Coordinates of C-alpha atoms in Angstrom, one line a residue:
Chain B
Q9 CA -0.1 -0.2 0.2
V10 CA 1.4 3.7 -1.2
H11 CA 2.4 6.0 1.6
L12 CA 3.5 9.0 2.7
V13 CA 3.9 9.9 6.3
E14 CA 5.1 13.5 7.7
S15 CA 7.1 13.9 10.9
G16 CA 8.8 16.9 12.5
G17 CA 6.5 19.8 12.9
G18 CA 5.7 21.4 16.5
V19 CA 5.8 25.1 17.2
V20 CA 8.5 27.2 17.3
Q21 CA 9.6 31.1 17.5
P22 CA 10.3 33.3 14.2
G23 CA 13.4 33.4 13.2
R24 CA 14.3 29.4 14.5
S25 CA 14.8 26.6 11.9
L26 CA 12.6 23.6 11.6
R27 CA 13.2 20.2 9.4
L28 CA 10.5 18.1 8.1
S29 CA 11.0 14.9 6.9
C30 CA 8.5 12.3 4.6
A31 CA 8.6 8.9 5.1
A32 CA 7.5 7.2 1.4
S33 CA 6.4 3.4 1.5
G34 CA 4.8 1.0 -1.5
F35 CA 6.6 2.5 -4.2
T36 CA 10.1 2.7 -5.8
F37 CA 10.4 6.2 -4.2
R38 CA 13.3 7.3 -6.2
D39 CA 11.5 7.0 -9.6
Y40 CA 9.2 10.1 -8.6
G41 CA 9.5 13.7 -8.2
M42 CA 8.1 15.1 -4.9
H43 CA 6.2 17.5 -3.9
W44 CA 5.7 19.8 -0.4
V45 CA 2.6 21.9 -0.3
R46 CA 0.8 23.9 2.8
R47 CA -2.1 24.8 3.8
P48 CA -2.6 28.1 5.9
P49 CA -5.2 27.9 8.8
G50 CA -8.2 29.6 7.6
K51 CA -6.6 29.5 3.7
G52 CA -6.3 27.3 0.9
L53 CA -3.6 25.1 -0.6
E54 CA -0.3 26.4 -1.6
W55 CA 2.1 24.8 -3.7
V56 CA 5.8 24.9 -1.6
A57 CA 8.6 23.0 -3.5
V58 CA 9.6 20.3 -5.4
I59 CA 12.2 18.2 -6.4
W60 CA 13.2 16.0 -8.7
H61 CA 13.5 12.3 -9.0
D62 CA 17.1 12.0 -8.6
G63 CA 17.8 15.1 -6.6
S64 CA 19.1 17.0 -10.2
N65 CA 16.5 20.0 -9.9
E66 CA 14.7 22.1 -7.5
Y67 CA 12.0 24.6 -7.8
Y68 CA 10.5 26.8 -4.9
A69 CA 7.8 29.1 -4.8
D70 CA 8.5 32.9 -4.4
F71 CA 7.1 33.5 -0.8
V72 CA 10.1 30.4 0.8
K73 CA 12.8 31.2 -2.0
G74 CA 16.2 32.1 -0.2
R75 CA 15.0 30.5 3.4
F76 CA 13.4 26.4 2.3
T77 CA 15.5 23.9 1.0
I78 CA 13.6 20.7 -0.3
S79 CA 16.1 17.5 -0.4
R80 CA 15.6 14.1 -0.9
D81 CA 17.4 10.4 0.3
N82 CA 16.8 7.4 -1.7
S83 CA 18.7 4.9 -0.6
K84 CA 15.8 5.4 2.5
S85 CA 12.6 6.5 1.1
T86 CA 12.4 10.1 2.9
L87 CA 11.7 13.3 1.5
Y88 CA 13.1 16.3 3.7
L89 CA 12.1 20.0 3.8
Q90 CA 14.6 22.5 5.5
M91 CA 12.7 25.8 6.4
N92 CA 15.3 28.7 7.9
S93 CA 14.0 31.9 8.9
L94 CA 11.0 31.1 9.7
R95 CA 8.0 33.7 9.9
V96 CA 4.5 34.0 11.7
E97 CA 2.8 33.8 7.8
D98 CA 5.0 30.0 7.2
T99 CA 2.5 28.3 10.1
A100 CA 0.7 26.2 8.3
V101 CA 0.1 22.2 8.0
Y102 CA 2.7 20.8 5.6
Y103 CA 1.7 18.0 3.0
C104 CA 4.3 15.6 1.2
A105 CA 3.0 14.4 -2.1
R106 CA 3.9 12.6 -5.3
R107 CA 4.7 13.8 -8.5
Y108 CA 2.6 12.5 -10.6
S109 CA 1.7 14.2 -14.5
E110 CA 2.2 17.6 -13.3
A111 CA -0.4 16.5 -10.7
F112 CA 0.1 15.4 -6.7
D113 CA -1.4 12.1 -7.0
I114 CA 0.2 10.7 -2.9
W115 CA -0.3 13.2 -0.6
G116 CA 0.3 12.5 3.4
Q117 CA -1.4 13.0 6.2
G118 CA 0.1 16.0 7.3
T119 CA 2.0 17.7 10.0
M120 CA 1.6 21.2 11.6
V121 CA 3.9 23.9 11.9
T122 CA 3.1 26.6 13.8
V123 CA 5.2 30.0 14.4
S124 CA 4.7 32.0 16.9
S125 CA 6.8 33.9 19.8
Chain W
Q26 CA 2.8 33.3 -9.2
S27 CA -0.4 34.5 -8.1
A28 CA -3.4 32.1 -7.2
L29 CA -5.7 30.8 -9.7
T30 CA -9.5 32.1 -9.3
Q31 CA -11.5 30.2 -7.9
P32 CA -15.9 31.3 -6.8
A33 CA -15.0 31.0 -3.2
S34 CA -18.8 28.5 -3.2
V35 CA -20.9 26.7 -4.7
S36 CA -24.5 24.7 -3.9
G37 CA -26.8 22.0 -5.1
S38 CA -29.3 19.8 -4.1
P39 CA -28.5 16.3 -4.3
G40 CA -29.3 14.2 -7.9
Q41 CA -27.8 17.9 -9.5
S42 CA -24.8 18.9 -11.2
I43 CA -22.9 21.4 -10.6
S44 CA -19.3 23.6 -12.1
I45 CA -17.1 25.2 -10.2
S46 CA -14.5 27.5 -12.6
C47 CA -11.1 27.9 -12.5
T48 CA -9.3 30.9 -14.0
G49 CA -5.5 32.0 -14.8
T50 CA -3.4 33.1 -16.9
S51 CA -1.9 32.1 -20.3
S52 CA 1.3 31.7 -18.0
D53 CA -0.6 28.6 -16.2
V54 CA -3.7 27.1 -17.2
G55 CA -4.0 29.2 -21.0
S56 CA -0.3 27.3 -21.6
F57 CA -0.7 23.8 -20.3
N58 CA -2.8 20.9 -20.7
L59 CA -1.5 19.9 -16.6
V60 CA -4.4 21.5 -14.6
S61 CA -5.9 19.3 -11.7
W62 CA -8.4 18.9 -8.9
Y63 CA -8.6 17.8 -5.6
Q64 CA -11.3 17.5 -2.8
Q65 CA -10.8 18.1 0.9
H66 CA -12.5 17.0 3.5
P67 CA -12.3 18.6 6.3
G68 CA -9.4 17.0 8.6
I69 CA -8.2 14.8 5.6
A70 CA -5.2 15.4 3.2
P71 CA -6.3 15.8 -0.5
K72 CA -7.6 13.7 -3.4
L73 CA -6.6 13.9 -6.4
M74 CA -10.1 13.9 -8.6
I75 CA -8.7 15.1 -11.8
Y76 CA -5.7 15.4 -13.5
E77 CA -4.4 16.6 -17.2
V78 CA -7.5 18.3 -17.1
T79 CA -10.1 15.6 -18.4
K80 CA -8.3 12.6 -16.9
R81 CA -9.9 10.6 -13.8
P82 CA -7.2 8.9 -11.6
S83 CA -8.5 4.8 -10.6
G84 CA -10.9 4.9 -8.5
V85 CA -12.5 8.4 -9.1
S86 CA -16.5 8.2 -9.7
N87 CA -17.3 9.2 -13.5
R88 CA -18.7 11.5 -11.6
F89 CA -16.2 14.1 -11.9
S90 CA -15.1 15.9 -15.0
G91 CA -13.0 18.2 -16.4
S92 CA -12.4 20.8 -19.3
K93 CA -10.9 23.8 -20.2
S94 CA -11.0 26.5 -22.2
G95 CA -8.9 29.4 -23.0
N96 CA -7.4 30.5 -19.4
T97 CA -10.3 29.0 -17.4
A98 CA -10.7 25.4 -16.6
S99 CA -13.9 23.8 -14.9
L100 CA -14.8 20.5 -13.2
T101 CA -18.6 19.4 -13.1
I102 CA -19.6 17.0 -10.2
S103 CA -23.3 15.6 -11.9
G104 CA -25.5 13.5 -9.6
L105 CA -24.5 15.3 -6.4
Q106 CA -24.5 13.1 -3.5
A107 CA -24.0 14.3 0.1
D108 CA -20.7 12.9 0.6
D109 CA -19.4 15.5 -1.7
E110 CA -20.0 18.0 0.0
A111 CA -16.2 19.1 0.6
D112 CA -13.6 21.3 -0.8
Y113 CA -12.5 22.0 -4.1
Y114 CA -8.8 23.3 -5.6
C115 CA -7.6 23.7 -8.9
C116 CA -3.6 23.8 -9.8
S117 CA -2.1 24.2 -12.7
F118 CA 1.5 23.2 -14.1
A119 CA 3.0 27.2 -15.0
S120 CA 5.7 28.6 -16.4
G121 CA 9.7 28.3 -14.9
S122 CA 8.3 25.1 -13.5
N123 CA 6.4 25.8 -10.5
W124 CA 3.0 24.5 -9.6
V125 CA -0.4 27.3 -8.6
F126 CA -3.0 26.7 -7.3
G127 CA -7.1 28.0 -6.8
G128 CA -8.1 29.9 -3.7
G129 CA -10.5 27.2 -3.6
T130 CA -14.3 26.5 -3.2
K131 CA -16.9 25.6 -0.8
L132 CA -19.1 23.0 -1.9
T133 CA -22.3 22.4 0.3
V134 CA -24.5 19.9 -0.5
L135 CA -28.0 21.5 0.5

């Protein structure tokens, strides 16, 4: 069964860092590009970042560029999101999602990140 | 990238059909046949309903269909059921290897 499980969320002060993880199972992780998508409280979905299946390319939404870094370890079937210089407006549920034909076909259950002083 | 434009809410009675529009620009919806639609119930992860404008993933009811004309894509749900009540989001691949979501539409089944 195909599964994505996020972890690493929590409460953090503005300006601090946090690293999210997404453990994949049930499919050949190294064959798929992967995304991070977030949903701020009371708002809609926002695309955050994508990484190619082999890690050769990364792209970011403007609002995280220079602060967030997406990476992956195909030997561990795990996706990461390193979030630095966090802002209050980064508060959201963060989902990892599998890339399929420029859509997101498999989603994790999400992990909550709260940035607050 | 600006968010795609969706109506904030739509409603319909059981058995009826409704459509949700999703308007973008020539840099996203208008340039690529790569529009997808997601259903999200409260507290649950989004679910892919339509990809590449018109394609349904395995397991998604044929009551859900997609289309596109110019810079506007649409999701149509026929034979509305109570369980269709949820938030719906469109998304498009965009120039520069970005993805952009719509603001979301709350569907109420009366």
